[in-house]
Structures are given as structure tokens and as C-alpha cells.
Coordinates of C-alpha atoms and ligand atoms in Angstrom, one line a residue:
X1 CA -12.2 -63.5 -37.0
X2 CA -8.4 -64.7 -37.4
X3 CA -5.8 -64.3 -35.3
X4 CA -2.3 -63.4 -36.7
X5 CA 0.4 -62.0 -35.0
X6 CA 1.7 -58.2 -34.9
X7 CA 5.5 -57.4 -35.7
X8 CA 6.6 -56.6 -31.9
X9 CA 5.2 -59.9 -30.4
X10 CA 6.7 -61.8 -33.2
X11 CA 10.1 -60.7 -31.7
X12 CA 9.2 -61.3 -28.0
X13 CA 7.6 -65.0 -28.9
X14 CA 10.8 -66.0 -31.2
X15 CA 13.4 -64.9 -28.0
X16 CA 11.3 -66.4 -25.7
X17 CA 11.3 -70.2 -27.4
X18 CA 14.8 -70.1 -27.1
X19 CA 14.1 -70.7 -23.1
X20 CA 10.8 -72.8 -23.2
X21 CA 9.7 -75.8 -23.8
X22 CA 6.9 -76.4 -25.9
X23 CA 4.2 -76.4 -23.4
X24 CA 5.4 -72.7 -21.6
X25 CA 5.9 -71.8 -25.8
X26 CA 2.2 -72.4 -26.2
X27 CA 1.2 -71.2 -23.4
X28 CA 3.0 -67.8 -23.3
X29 CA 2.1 -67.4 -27.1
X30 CA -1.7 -68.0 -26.3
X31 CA -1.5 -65.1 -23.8
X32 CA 0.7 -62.6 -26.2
X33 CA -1.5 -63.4 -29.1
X34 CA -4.7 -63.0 -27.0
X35 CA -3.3 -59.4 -25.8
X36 CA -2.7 -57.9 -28.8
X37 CA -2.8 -59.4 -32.2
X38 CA -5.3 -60.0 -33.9
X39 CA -6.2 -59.8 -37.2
X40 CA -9.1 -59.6 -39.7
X41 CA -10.2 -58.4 -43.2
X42 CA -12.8 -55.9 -42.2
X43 CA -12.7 -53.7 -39.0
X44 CA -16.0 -51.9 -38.8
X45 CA -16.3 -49.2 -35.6
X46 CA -19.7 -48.7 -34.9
X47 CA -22.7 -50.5 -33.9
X48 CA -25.5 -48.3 -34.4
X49 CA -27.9 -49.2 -37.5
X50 CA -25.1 -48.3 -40.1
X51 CA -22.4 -50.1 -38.6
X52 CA -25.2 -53.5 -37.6
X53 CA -26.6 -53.3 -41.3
X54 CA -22.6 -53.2 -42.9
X55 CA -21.6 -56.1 -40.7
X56 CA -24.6 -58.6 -41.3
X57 CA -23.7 -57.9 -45.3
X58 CA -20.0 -58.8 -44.8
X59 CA -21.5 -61.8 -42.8
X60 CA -23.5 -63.0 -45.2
X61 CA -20.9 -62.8 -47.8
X62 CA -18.3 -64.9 -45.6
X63 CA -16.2 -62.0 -45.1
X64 CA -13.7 -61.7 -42.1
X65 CA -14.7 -58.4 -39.8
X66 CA -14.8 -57.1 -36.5
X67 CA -16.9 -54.8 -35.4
X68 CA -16.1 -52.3 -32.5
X69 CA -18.1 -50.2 -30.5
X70 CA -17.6 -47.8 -27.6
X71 CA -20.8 -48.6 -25.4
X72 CA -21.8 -51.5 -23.4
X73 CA -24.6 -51.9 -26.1
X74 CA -25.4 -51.7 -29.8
X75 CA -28.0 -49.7 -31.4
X76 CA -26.3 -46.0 -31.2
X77 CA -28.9 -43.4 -31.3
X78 CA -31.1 -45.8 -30.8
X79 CA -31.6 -46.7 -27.5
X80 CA -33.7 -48.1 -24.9
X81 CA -34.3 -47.9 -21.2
X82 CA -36.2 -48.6 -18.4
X83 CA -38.6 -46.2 -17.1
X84 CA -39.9 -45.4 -13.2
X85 CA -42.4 -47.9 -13.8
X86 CA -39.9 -50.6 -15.2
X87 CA -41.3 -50.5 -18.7
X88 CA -39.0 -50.6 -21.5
X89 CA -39.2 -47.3 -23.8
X90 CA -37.5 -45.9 -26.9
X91 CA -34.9 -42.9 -26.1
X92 CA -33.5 -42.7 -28.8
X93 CA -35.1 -43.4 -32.5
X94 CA -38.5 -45.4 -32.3
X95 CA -40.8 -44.4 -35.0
X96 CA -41.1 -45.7 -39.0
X97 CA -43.7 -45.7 -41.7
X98 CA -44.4 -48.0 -44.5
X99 CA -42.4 -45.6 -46.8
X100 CA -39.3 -46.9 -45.6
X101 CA -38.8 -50.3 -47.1
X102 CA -35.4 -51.5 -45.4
X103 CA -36.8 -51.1 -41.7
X104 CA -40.0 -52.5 -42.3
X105 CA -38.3 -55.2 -44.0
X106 CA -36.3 -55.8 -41.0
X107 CA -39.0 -55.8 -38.6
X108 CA -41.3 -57.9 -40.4
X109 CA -38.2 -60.6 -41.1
X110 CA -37.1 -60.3 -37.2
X111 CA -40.9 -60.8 -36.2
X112 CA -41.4 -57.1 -34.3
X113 CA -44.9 -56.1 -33.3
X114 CA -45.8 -52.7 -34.8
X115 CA -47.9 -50.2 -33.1
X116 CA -50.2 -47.8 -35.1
X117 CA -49.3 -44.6 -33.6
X118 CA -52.5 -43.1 -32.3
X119 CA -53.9 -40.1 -34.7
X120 CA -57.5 -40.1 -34.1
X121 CA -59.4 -36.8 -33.0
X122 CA -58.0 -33.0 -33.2
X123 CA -54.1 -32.2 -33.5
X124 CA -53.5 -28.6 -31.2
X125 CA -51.4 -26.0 -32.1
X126 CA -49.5 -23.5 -29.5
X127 CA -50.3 -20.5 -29.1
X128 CA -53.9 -22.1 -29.1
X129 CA -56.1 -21.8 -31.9
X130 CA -59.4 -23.0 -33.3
X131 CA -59.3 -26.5 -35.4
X132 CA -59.7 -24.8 -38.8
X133 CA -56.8 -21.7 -38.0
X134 CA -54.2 -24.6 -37.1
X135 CA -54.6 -26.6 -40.4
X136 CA -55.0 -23.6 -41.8
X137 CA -51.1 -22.3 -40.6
X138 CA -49.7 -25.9 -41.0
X139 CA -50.5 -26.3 -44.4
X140 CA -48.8 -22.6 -44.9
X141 CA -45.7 -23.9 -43.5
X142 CA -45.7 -27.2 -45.6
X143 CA -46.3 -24.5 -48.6
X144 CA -43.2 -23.0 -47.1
X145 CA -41.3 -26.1 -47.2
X146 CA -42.7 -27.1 -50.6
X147 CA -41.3 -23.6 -52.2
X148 CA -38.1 -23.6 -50.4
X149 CA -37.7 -27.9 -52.0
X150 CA -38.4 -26.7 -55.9
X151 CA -35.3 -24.7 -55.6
X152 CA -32.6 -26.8 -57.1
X153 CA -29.7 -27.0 -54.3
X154 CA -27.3 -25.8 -56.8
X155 CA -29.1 -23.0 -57.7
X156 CA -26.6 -19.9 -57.7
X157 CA -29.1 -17.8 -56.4
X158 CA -29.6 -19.5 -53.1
X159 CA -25.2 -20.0 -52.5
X160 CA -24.1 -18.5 -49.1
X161 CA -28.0 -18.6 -47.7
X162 CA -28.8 -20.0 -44.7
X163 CA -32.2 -21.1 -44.3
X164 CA -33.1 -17.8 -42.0
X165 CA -31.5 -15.9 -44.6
X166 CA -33.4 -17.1 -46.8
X167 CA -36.9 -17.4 -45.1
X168 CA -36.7 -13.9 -43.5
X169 CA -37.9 -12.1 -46.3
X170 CA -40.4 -14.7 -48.0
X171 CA -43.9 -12.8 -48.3
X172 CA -45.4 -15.6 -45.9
X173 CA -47.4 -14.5 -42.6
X174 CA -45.6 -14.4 -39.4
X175 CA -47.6 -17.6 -38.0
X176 CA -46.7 -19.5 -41.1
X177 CA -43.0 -18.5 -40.8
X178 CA -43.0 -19.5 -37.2
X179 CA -44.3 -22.9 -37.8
X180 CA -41.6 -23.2 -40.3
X181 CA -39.0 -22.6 -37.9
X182 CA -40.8 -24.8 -35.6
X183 CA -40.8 -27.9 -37.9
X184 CA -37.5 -27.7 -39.5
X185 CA -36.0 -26.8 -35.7
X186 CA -38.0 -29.9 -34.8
X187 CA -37.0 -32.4 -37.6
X188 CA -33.4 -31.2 -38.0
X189 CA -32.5 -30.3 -34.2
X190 CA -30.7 -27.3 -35.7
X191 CA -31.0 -23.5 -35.6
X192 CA -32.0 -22.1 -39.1
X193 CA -29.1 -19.5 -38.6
X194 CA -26.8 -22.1 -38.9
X195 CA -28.0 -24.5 -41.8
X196 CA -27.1 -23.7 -45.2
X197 CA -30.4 -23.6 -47.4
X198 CA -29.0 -25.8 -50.1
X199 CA -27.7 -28.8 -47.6
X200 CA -31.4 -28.8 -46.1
X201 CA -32.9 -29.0 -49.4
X202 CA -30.8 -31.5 -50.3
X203 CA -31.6 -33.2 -46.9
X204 CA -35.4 -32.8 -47.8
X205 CA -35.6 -33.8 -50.7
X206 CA -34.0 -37.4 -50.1
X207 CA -36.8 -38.2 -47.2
X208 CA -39.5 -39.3 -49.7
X209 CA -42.3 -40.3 -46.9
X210 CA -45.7 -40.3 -48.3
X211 CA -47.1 -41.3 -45.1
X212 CA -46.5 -39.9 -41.8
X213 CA -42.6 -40.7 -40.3
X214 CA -44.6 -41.5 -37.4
X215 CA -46.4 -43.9 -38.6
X216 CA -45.5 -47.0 -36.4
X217 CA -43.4 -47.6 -33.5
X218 CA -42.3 -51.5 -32.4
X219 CA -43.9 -52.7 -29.3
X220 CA -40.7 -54.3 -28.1
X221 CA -38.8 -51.0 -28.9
X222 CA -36.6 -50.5 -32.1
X223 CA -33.7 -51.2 -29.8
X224 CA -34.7 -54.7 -29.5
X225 CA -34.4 -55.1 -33.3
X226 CA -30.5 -54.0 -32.5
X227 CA -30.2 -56.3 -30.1
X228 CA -31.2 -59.0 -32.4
X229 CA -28.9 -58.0 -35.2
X230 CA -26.4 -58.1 -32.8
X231 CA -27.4 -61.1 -31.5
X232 CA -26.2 -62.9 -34.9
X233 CA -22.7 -61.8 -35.2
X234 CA -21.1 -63.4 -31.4
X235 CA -18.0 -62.9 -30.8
X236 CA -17.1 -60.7 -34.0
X237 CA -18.8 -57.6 -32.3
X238 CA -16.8 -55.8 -29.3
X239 CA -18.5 -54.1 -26.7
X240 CA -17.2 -51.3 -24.4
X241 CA -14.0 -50.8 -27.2
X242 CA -13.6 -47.3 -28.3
X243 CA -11.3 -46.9 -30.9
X244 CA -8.5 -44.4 -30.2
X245 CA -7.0 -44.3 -33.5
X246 CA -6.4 -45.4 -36.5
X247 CA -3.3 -46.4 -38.4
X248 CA -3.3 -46.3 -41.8
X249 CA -0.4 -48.2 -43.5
X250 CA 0.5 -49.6 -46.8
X251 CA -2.1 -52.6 -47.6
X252 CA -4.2 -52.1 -44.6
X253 CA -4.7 -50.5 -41.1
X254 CA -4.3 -51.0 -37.7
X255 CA -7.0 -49.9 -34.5
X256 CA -6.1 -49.1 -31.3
X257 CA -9.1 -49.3 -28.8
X258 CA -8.8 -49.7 -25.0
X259 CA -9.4 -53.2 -25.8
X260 CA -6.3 -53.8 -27.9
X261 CA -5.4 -53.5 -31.8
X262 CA -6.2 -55.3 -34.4
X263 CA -5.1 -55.2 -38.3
X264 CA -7.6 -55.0 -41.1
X265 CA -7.2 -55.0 -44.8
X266 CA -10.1 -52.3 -44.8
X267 CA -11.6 -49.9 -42.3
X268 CA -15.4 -48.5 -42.2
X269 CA -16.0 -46.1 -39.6
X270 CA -19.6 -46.3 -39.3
X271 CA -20.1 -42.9 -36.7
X272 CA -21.6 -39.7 -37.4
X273 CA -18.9 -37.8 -39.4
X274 CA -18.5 -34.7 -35.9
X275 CA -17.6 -38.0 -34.1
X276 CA -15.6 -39.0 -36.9
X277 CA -13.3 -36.2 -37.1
X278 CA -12.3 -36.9 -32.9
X279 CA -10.5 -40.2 -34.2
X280 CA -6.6 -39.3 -34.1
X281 CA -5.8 -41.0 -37.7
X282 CA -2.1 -41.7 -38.2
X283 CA -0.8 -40.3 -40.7
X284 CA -3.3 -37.7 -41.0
X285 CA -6.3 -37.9 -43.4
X286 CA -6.0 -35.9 -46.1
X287 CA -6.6 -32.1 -45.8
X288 CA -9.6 -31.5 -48.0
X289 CA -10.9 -35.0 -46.3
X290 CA -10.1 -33.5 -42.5
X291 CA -11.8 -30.4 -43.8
X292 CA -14.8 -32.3 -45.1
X293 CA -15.2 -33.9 -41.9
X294 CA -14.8 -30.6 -39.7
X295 CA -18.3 -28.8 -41.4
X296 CA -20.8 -31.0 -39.4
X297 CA -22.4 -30.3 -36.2
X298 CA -24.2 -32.3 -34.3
X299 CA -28.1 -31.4 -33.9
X300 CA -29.8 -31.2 -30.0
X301 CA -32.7 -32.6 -29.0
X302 CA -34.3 -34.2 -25.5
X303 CA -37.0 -36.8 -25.6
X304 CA -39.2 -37.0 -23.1
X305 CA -41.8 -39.6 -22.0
X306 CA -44.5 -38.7 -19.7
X307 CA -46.7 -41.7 -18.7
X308 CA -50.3 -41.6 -17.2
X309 CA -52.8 -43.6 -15.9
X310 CA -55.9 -42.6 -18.9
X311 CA -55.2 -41.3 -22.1
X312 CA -57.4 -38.0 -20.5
X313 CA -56.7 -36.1 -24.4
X314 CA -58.4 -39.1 -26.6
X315 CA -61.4 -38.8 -24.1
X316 CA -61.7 -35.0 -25.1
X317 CA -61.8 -36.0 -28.8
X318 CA -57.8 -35.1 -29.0
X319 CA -55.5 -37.2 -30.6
X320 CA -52.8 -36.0 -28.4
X321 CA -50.3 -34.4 -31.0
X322 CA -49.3 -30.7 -30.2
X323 CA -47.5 -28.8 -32.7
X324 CA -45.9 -25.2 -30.7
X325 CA -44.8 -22.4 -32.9
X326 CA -43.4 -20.8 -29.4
X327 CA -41.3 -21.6 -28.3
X328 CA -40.3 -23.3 -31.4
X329 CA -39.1 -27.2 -32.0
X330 CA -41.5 -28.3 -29.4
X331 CA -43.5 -31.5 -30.8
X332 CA -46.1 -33.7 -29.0
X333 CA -47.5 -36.7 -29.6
X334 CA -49.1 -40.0 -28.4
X335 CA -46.7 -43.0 -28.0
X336 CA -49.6 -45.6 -25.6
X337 CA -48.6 -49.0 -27.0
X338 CA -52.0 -50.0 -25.8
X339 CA -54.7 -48.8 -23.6
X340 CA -53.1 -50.2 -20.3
X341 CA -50.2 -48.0 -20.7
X342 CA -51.0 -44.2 -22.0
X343 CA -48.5 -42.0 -22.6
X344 CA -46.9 -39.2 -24.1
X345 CA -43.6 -38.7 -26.4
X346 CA -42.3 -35.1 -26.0
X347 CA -39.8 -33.8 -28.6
X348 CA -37.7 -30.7 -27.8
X349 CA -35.1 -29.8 -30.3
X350 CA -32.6 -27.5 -31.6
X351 CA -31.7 -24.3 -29.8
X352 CA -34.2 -25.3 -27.4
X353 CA -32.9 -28.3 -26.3
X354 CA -29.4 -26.6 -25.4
X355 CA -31.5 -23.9 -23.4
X356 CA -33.4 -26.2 -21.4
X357 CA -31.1 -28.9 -21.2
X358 CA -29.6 -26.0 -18.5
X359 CA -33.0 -27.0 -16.6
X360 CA -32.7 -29.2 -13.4
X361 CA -35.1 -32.3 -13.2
X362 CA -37.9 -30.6 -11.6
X363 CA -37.8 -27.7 -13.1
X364 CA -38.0 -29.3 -16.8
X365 CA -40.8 -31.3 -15.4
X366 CA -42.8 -28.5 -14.7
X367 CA -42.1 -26.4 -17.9
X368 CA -43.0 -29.7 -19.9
X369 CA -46.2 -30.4 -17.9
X370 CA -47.4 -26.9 -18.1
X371 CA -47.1 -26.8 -21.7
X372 CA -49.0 -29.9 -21.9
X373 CA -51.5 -28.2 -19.7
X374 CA -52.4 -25.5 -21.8
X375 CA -52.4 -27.4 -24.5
X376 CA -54.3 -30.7 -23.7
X377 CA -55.7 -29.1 -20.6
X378 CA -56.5 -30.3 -17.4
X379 CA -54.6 -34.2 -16.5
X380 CA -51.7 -33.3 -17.9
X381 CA -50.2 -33.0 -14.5
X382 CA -51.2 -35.9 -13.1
X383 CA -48.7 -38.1 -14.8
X384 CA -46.9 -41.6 -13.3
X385 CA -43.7 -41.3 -14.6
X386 CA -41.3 -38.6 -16.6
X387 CA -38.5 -39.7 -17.9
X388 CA -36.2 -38.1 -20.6
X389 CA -33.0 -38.5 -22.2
X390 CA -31.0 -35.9 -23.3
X391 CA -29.2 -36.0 -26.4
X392 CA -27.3 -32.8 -26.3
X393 CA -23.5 -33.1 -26.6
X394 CA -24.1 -37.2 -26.3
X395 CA -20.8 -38.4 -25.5
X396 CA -20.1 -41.2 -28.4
X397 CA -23.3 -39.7 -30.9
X398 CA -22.6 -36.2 -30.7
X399 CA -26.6 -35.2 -30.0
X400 CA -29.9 -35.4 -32.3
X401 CA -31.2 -37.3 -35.1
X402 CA -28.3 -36.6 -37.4
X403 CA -25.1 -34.1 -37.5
X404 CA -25.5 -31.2 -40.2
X405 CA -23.4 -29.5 -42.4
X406 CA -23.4 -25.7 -40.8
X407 CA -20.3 -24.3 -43.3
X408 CA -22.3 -22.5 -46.2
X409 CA -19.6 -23.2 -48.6
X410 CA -18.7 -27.1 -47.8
X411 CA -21.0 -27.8 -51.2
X412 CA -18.6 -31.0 -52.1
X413 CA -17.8 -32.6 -48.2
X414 CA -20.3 -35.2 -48.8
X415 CA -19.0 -36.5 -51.6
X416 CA -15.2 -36.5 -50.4
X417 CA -16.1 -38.2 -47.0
X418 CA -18.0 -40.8 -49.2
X419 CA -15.2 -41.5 -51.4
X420 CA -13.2 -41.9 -48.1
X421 CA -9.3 -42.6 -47.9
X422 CA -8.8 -46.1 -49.0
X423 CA -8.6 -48.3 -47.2
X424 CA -10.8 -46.4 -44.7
X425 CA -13.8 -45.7 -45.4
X426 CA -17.3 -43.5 -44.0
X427 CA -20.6 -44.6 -43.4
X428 CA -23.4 -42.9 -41.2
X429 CA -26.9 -41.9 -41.6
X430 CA -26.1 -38.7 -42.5
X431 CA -24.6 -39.7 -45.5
X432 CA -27.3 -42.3 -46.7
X433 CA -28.3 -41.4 -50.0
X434 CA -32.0 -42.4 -48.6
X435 CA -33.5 -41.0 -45.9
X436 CA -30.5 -39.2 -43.4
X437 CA -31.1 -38.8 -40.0
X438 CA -33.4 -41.9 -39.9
X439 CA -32.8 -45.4 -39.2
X440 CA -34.0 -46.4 -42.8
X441 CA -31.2 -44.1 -43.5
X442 CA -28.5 -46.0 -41.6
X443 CA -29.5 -48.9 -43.3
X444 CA -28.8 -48.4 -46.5
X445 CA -25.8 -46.2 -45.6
X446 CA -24.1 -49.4 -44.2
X447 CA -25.3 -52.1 -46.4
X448 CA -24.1 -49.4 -49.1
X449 CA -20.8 -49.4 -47.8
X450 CA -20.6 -53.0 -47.4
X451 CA -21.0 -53.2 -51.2
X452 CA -18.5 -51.4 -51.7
X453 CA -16.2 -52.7 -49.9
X454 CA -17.0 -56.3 -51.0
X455 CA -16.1 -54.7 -54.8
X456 CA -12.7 -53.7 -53.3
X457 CA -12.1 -57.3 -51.2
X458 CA -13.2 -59.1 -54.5
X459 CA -12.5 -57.3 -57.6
X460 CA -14.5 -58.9 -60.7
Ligands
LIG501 C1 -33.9 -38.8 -29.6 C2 -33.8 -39.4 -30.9 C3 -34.9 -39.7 -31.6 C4 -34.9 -40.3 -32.9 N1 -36.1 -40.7 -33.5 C5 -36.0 -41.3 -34.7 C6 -37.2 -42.0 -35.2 O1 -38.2 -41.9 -34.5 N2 -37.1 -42.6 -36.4 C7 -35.9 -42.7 -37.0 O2 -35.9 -43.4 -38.1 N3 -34.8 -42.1 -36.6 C8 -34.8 -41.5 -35.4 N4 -33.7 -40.9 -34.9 C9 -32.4 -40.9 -35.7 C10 -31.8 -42.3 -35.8 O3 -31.8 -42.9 -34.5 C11 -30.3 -42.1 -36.3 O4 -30.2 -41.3 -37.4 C12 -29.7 -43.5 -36.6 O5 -29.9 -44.4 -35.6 C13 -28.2 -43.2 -36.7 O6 -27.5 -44.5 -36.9 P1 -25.9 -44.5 -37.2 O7 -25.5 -46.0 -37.1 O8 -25.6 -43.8 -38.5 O9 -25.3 -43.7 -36.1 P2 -25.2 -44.0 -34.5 O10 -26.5 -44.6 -34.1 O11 -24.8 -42.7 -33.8 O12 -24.1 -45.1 -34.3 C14 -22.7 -44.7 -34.2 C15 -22.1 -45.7 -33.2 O13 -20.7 -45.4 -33.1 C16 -20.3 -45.6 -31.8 N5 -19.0 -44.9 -31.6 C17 -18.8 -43.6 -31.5 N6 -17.5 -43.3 -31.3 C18 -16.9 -44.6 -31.3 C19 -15.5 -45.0 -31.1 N7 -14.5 -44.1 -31.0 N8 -15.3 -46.3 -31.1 C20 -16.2 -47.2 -31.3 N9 -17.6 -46.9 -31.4 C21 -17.9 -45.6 -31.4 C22 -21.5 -45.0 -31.0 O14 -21.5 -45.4 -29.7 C23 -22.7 -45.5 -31.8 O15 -23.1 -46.8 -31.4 C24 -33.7 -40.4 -33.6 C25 -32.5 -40.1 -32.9 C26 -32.5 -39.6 -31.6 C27 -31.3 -39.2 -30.9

């Protein structure tokens, strides 16, 4: 990065040569220019995946950039930590699949381990039943999902629908309907009274998995692949430096974070676009742009990690995945990265989420571990550690896997945040034209954006 110099301290330095010699001069412009000014082509704020992937494109084009980001760490909504036991674990995104080209690029190129998620013996469903009745109501609500994705999202039959709306009177059993709601709770983190049937469709239809998203998870957690991407760009990337707000002025901008401002040539706000509409942009964006930004809401979901000494569920011929219809969005599965260390991933999401996230510590425990109970049976309870993180109302990512449009009618506010203000622009998972809500998606949503603003830095 460059350092130039703003137009206030350009005053102050020239007054203050008058008195100094050339020494105090350099001395008292090294501090000034330290404080405040500097200066680059592209000021990215972000470093989850979208804002990491955009940064390592500018870099390897030899472009000038910063890149800012609130927390002490990169990696966003993905995240790891350390649990009871002092192992490191995924709280925030972990899993892929072979279907997503750009993260198992990345993994393979950065020399991650990959863990086959374990998927061996019988899957339960909640409220119990036998083997053959569970397929038999999952594959109804994949038949569900399958009908409500050959609707085109445009189709003017479906405008003003919300998904409830539209699944309420589908001729479908009630079991079949309820694991619906379960999955699409699960996946999406968001009541089906709020999401408009054609955004979800149009959601669906771009996550083109084959294979199970759960697939893999990386033995040294998905956050270390953050860390190593961060790892390349020094001192370009800015921890702990929340951007305020945003100045946009002829031929460029200027940030204000708590860290100091800088001036860029371009902006890319690489956050989800609820977060995105909290930045105080100066002047204002434009209106249809502000409005664009203010459909989204942020989905809600907890992860939870229970660890145990045996994997008690493979040695009953389970493979330790539970699917719930009731209470709905509540997901199950095995996450041992080998047999030393067994353990489950617990998914709540959606309205459940923000009704248990009103649990205290114990009393989640014991509404998870009973649930387990029934389900896996007896051993459930006799875990070595619980930990959870939850992503309700998360401070600097707003909460679940991705933010949703809830506004029935906000048909175009993709495609005006995507076209962005010049010379700000938007990138987030949510808008990746591949796979939203997913790492892969934030991927390609900031190498995406990099492209295009390498077009704009170096018109043909
Ligand atoms: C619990 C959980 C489980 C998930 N599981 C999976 C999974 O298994 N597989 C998968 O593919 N995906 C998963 N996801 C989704 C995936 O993690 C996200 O979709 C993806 O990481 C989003 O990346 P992003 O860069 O677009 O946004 P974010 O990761 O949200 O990055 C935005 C960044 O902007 C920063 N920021 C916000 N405000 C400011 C500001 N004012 N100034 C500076 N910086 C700011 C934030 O701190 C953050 O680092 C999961 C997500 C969660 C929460």
C-alpha cells in the first residue's frame, strides 16, 4: 500500500516546516502521515471468504488494496475455536463436497486434510420411525422441493407467495410438509412465513450439489484455510478496523475506521448486504440502492458440538445423522475427525434458534442431549464436552449461513446491489451467482468482484 497525504495534514505539515528543521520536518511528517493518510487503489472491507478471495485476485494482479476488517481475525462466518478439551473445532462454516470446484481447489492447493464425513449405517428421523417410513417421508419432501424448483421464479403465478403460502395448500401429507419446513428452516435459517417463494427458488436452484454438502470437512478446520489466505497478504490486511463510513467523492472514496482513513480509487464492501446497509455512506447511496439493501435479513442458527468418548451410535449400526420434523430445523450429524475423537455437529436453525437461543447454558444442554437421547438412545448423555456458538444477531455477520431477501416484492435488489454505486461496489455470498450462503459461494462472489473491478482499474 502507498502512503499519500490527505488535504488537512497537507496544511498542518506546510505551516509546520516554516519552524523546523529538516530532521523535526521528517519526523513530525512521519507521525502525521502514519495517523491518518494513507492511500491506496483498492479498499476492500471484509475478510471473510468474499472479501480473502477478492484481495488475493487484486494481489495477484499487482493491484494496490487494503483490506479492513472489524474482528481480531479473518474468516467471517467462518470461524474456529477451541473447545473444553482444547481441540480446535469449526463454529462457523466447515463442511464441502466435491461439487464445489473453487473450495476444493483451495484446499487441495493450500495442502488441507479432508475428512469423509461419516455416513455409514441408518439415518433417524424425529418423531421416530421405522428405516423404510423415514426414507419414505424424506424423499416426499425432496419431491416437495423438486416441484416447488420447476416453477420458474418469475412465474406470475407464484408473485407475492411466500413459501408457507405457497406450501400450505400443496396436496402433500402432513409428515412430508413438516420435513419440508424442517429442511428449508434448516438450510436457509429462515421462517417460511417470511421468504418469498421466488427468491428461494432462485436460491435453490443456483446450489447445484450432486453429492452431499456434507461431504467433507478439513481436519485442521476451514478456518485455518482463512488463516492461510490471510497469511499471504501482510501488512495490506487490517485487523480490529471497523469501517464507520464511507465517503464517496468525485474520483474515489475515503474510509473512516477506528483505525484511521484511508483514500481509495475503488471500494468493495465485501459484508452481507443487512450489515451492509449499517455503514453511514456520505452522501447517501442512492434510494432504490438503500432500498435494495434494506430487504435482507439475516438467518439464525446455533451450532453445537457435543463430544464423547465412543462413537456409541456407529456401534448400534447408526450413522449418527438425525433429521427432526419437530420441532423443525433441528439437524444432526457426525463430525469425529477420527476414531480418537467422536463427536457430534448439532444444527438448530431458523425460528428455533431465536427461541432457544433464550435458553441458559444448562438448560440448552439438556434440551439438546435429550433429543439426542431419543433419538440415538442411550450415551447420548454421557458426553465430554458441549460447546456451541450462537449465530443469532452476530454482531459484525448479522447470524446464519446467509442474509435473505424477506420483502416479497424486492424482485430486482439483487441486481441493483450488484451493479453497486461506482466507485463502491457489493460482494457477499449471498450474492454469488454460485452457490449463496456457502463458502464456494463467497468465493466466486469476490474473485467476481475483483474482475470487475480490475476491468474498471484497467480499461482495455
Ligand atoms: C454456523 C454456520 C455454519 C455454516 N456452515 C457452512 C458449511 O458447512 N459450509 C459452507 O460452505 N458454508 C457454511 N456456512 C456459510 C458460510 O460460512 C458463509 O456463507 C460464508 O463464509 C460467507 O462469507 P462472506 O465473506 O460472504 O461473509 P462473512 O463471512 O460474513 O464476512 C464478512 C466480513 O465482514 C466483516 N465486517 C462486518 N462489518 C464490518 C465493518 N463495518 N468493517 C470491517 N469489517 C466488517 C465481518 O467481521 C466478516 O469478517 C455456515 C455459516 C455459519 C454461520
Amino acid at each position: 500500500m502507498s502512503i499519500g497525504r490527505g488535504d488537512d495534514l497537507d496544511r498542518t505539515v506546510v505551516s509546520g516546516a516554516q519552524a523546523a528543521d529538516d530532521r523535526g520536518l521528517r519526523e513530525l511528517q512521519g507521525r502525521l502521515l502514519k495517523r491518518q493518510t494513507a492511500r491506496t487503489d483498492v479498499a476492500i472491507v471484509g475478510a471473510g471468504f468474499t472479501g480473502l478471495s477478492a484481495a488475493h485476485e487484486l494481489s495477484k494482479a499487482g493491484i494496490d488494496f487494503a483490506l479492513f476488517e472489524a474482528r481480531h481475525r479473518v474468516g467471517g462466518r467462518v470461524e474456529s475455536k477451541w473447545n473444553g478439551l482444547g481441540e480446535r473445532i469449526d463454529s462457523g462454516g466447515q463442511f464441502l463436497c466435491e461439487d464445489m470446484p473453487e473450495l476444493m481447489a483451495l484446499v487441495r492447493t493450500r495442502g488441507k486434510t479432508l475428512v469423509e464425513t461419516y455416513a455409514k449405517g441408518e439415518f433417524v428421523a424425529q418423531p421416530l420411525t421405522g428405516a423404510k417410513e423415514a426414507e419414505r417421508i424424506y424423499h416426499a419432501s425432496r419431491s416437495i422441493r423438486d416441484r416447488m424448483n420447476a416453477i420458474a421464479p418469475g412465474d406470475p403465478a407464484i408473485a407475492g407467495l411466500t413459501v408457507a403460502a405457497w406450501l400450505d395448500p400443496q396436496n402433500d401429507p402432513g409428515e412430508a410438509k413438516a420435513a419440508f419446513r424442517s429442511m428449508i428452516e434448516g438450510l436457509w435459517c429462515q421462517a417460511l412465513e417470511k421468504l418469498p417463494l421466488w427468491h428461494l427458488i432462485d436460491n435453490d436452484r443456483r446450489i447445484t450439489n450432486e453429492v452431499s454438502e456434507l461431504q467433507y470437512f478439513v481436519h485442521e478446520t476451514m478456518q485455518s484455510l482463512a488463516d492461510d489466505l490471510a497469511g499471504d497478504l501482510g501488512d495490506r490486511l487490517r485487523l480490529n478496523a471497523p469501517v464507520r463510513t464511507i465517503g464517496r467523492r468525485p474520483g474515489g472514496v475515503r474510509l473512516a475506521s477506528t483505525t484511521g482513513s484511508i483514500t481509495a480509487r475503488i471500494a468493495l464492501i465485501a459484508m452481507p448486504p443487512m450489515m451492509t446497509s449499517k455503514l453511514d455512506f456520505a452522501p447517501p447511496l442512492p434510494a432504490a440502492l438503500q432500498k435494495a439493501l434494506g430487504v435482507w435479513q439475516s438467518g439464525a442458527v446455533i451450532k453445537i458440538q457435543v463430544r464423547y468418548a465412543t462413537a456409541f451410535w456407529r456401534a448400534k449400526g447408526l450413522s449418527g445423522m438425525v433429521m427432526w420434523r419437530d420441532p423443525p430445523a433441528l439437524f444432526a450429524c457426525d463430525v469425529s475427525k477420527d476414531c480418537g475423537h467422536p463427536a457430534l455437529v448439532v444444527f438448530v436453525g431458523g425460528p428455533l434458534a431465536l427461541r432457544w437461543r433464550e435458553l441458559r447454558d444448562a438448560a440448552l444442554r439438556a434440551e439438546v442431549t435429550a433429543r439426542l437421547q431419543q433419538a440415538l438412545g442411550t450415551g447420548a448423555d454421557d458426553f465430554i464436552d458441549f460447546s456451541y456458538r450462537d449465530w443469532t444477531d452476530d454482531r459484525w455477520s448479522g447470524g446464519g449461513y446467509g442474509d435473505l431477501i424477506i420483502d416479497t416484492s424486492a424482485t430486482e435488489a439483487e441486481q441493483i446491489i450488484l451493479a453497486g454505486a461506482p466507485p463502491v461496489y457489493f460482494a457477499s455470498s449471498e450474492l454469488s451467482p454460485s452457490f449463496p450462503g456457502y463458502v464456494e459461494g463467497a468465493i466466486v462472489a469476490g474473485r467476481i468482484a475483483a474482475q470487475k473491478i480490475l476491468s474498471e482499474l484497467n480499461p482495455q
